[in-house]
């Protein structure tokens, strides 16, 4: 009986660790230029595809009713709180990397190619947005 309990406990712990090596969850994004915490973003998965929305903005300069004026697609005029900024990323075969989707920078309304890479046992997430050979990476921190 004790062996069964230990086995089940080990399987639960392993499952939790594996789940953490995923971009799914609540994250705080930190501006790579200023070091300021800007927002909390919730990333969710459905049918193997991850998408993410701004839950709330935390930047000191955030205006409560701000909308995406710079967006040129269906997100134009939508409130920034609740705005979907990550669309369509999928897990790469055999890697702990999600790619193939797009990430929106609501400050300029542009979509960038996206790559999400969990780090540090899933406590951090490298979020890379790129356009051709150019891009930048932010490290987001998981909200426990």
PDB file of C-alpha atoms in Angstrom, residues 67-71 73-79:
ATOM      1  CA  UNK A  67      -7.821  50.931 -26.343  1.00  0.00           C
ATOM      2  CA  UNK A  68      -5.660  49.578 -29.132  1.00  0.00           C
ATOM      3  CA  UNK A  69      -5.691  52.593 -31.428  1.00  0.00           C
ATOM      4  CA  UNK A  70      -2.702  51.333 -33.418  1.00  0.00           C
ATOM      5  CA  UNK A  71      -4.183  47.885 -34.201  1.00  0.00           C
ATOM      6  CA  UNK A  73      -7.190  44.120 -37.496  1.00  0.00           C
ATOM      7  CA  UNK A  74     -10.219  42.966 -35.488  1.00  0.00           C
ATOM      8  CA  UNK A  75      -8.553  44.263 -32.304  1.00  0.00           C
ATOM      9  CA  UNK A  76      -8.673  47.927 -33.378  1.00  0.00           C
ATOM     10  CA  UNK A  77     -10.506  49.952 -30.755  1.00  0.00           C
ATOM     11  CA  UNK A  78     -10.644  47.086 -28.232  1.00  0.00           C
ATOM     12  CA  UNK A  79      -9.735  47.784 -24.621  1.00  0.00           C
TER      13      UNK A  79
END
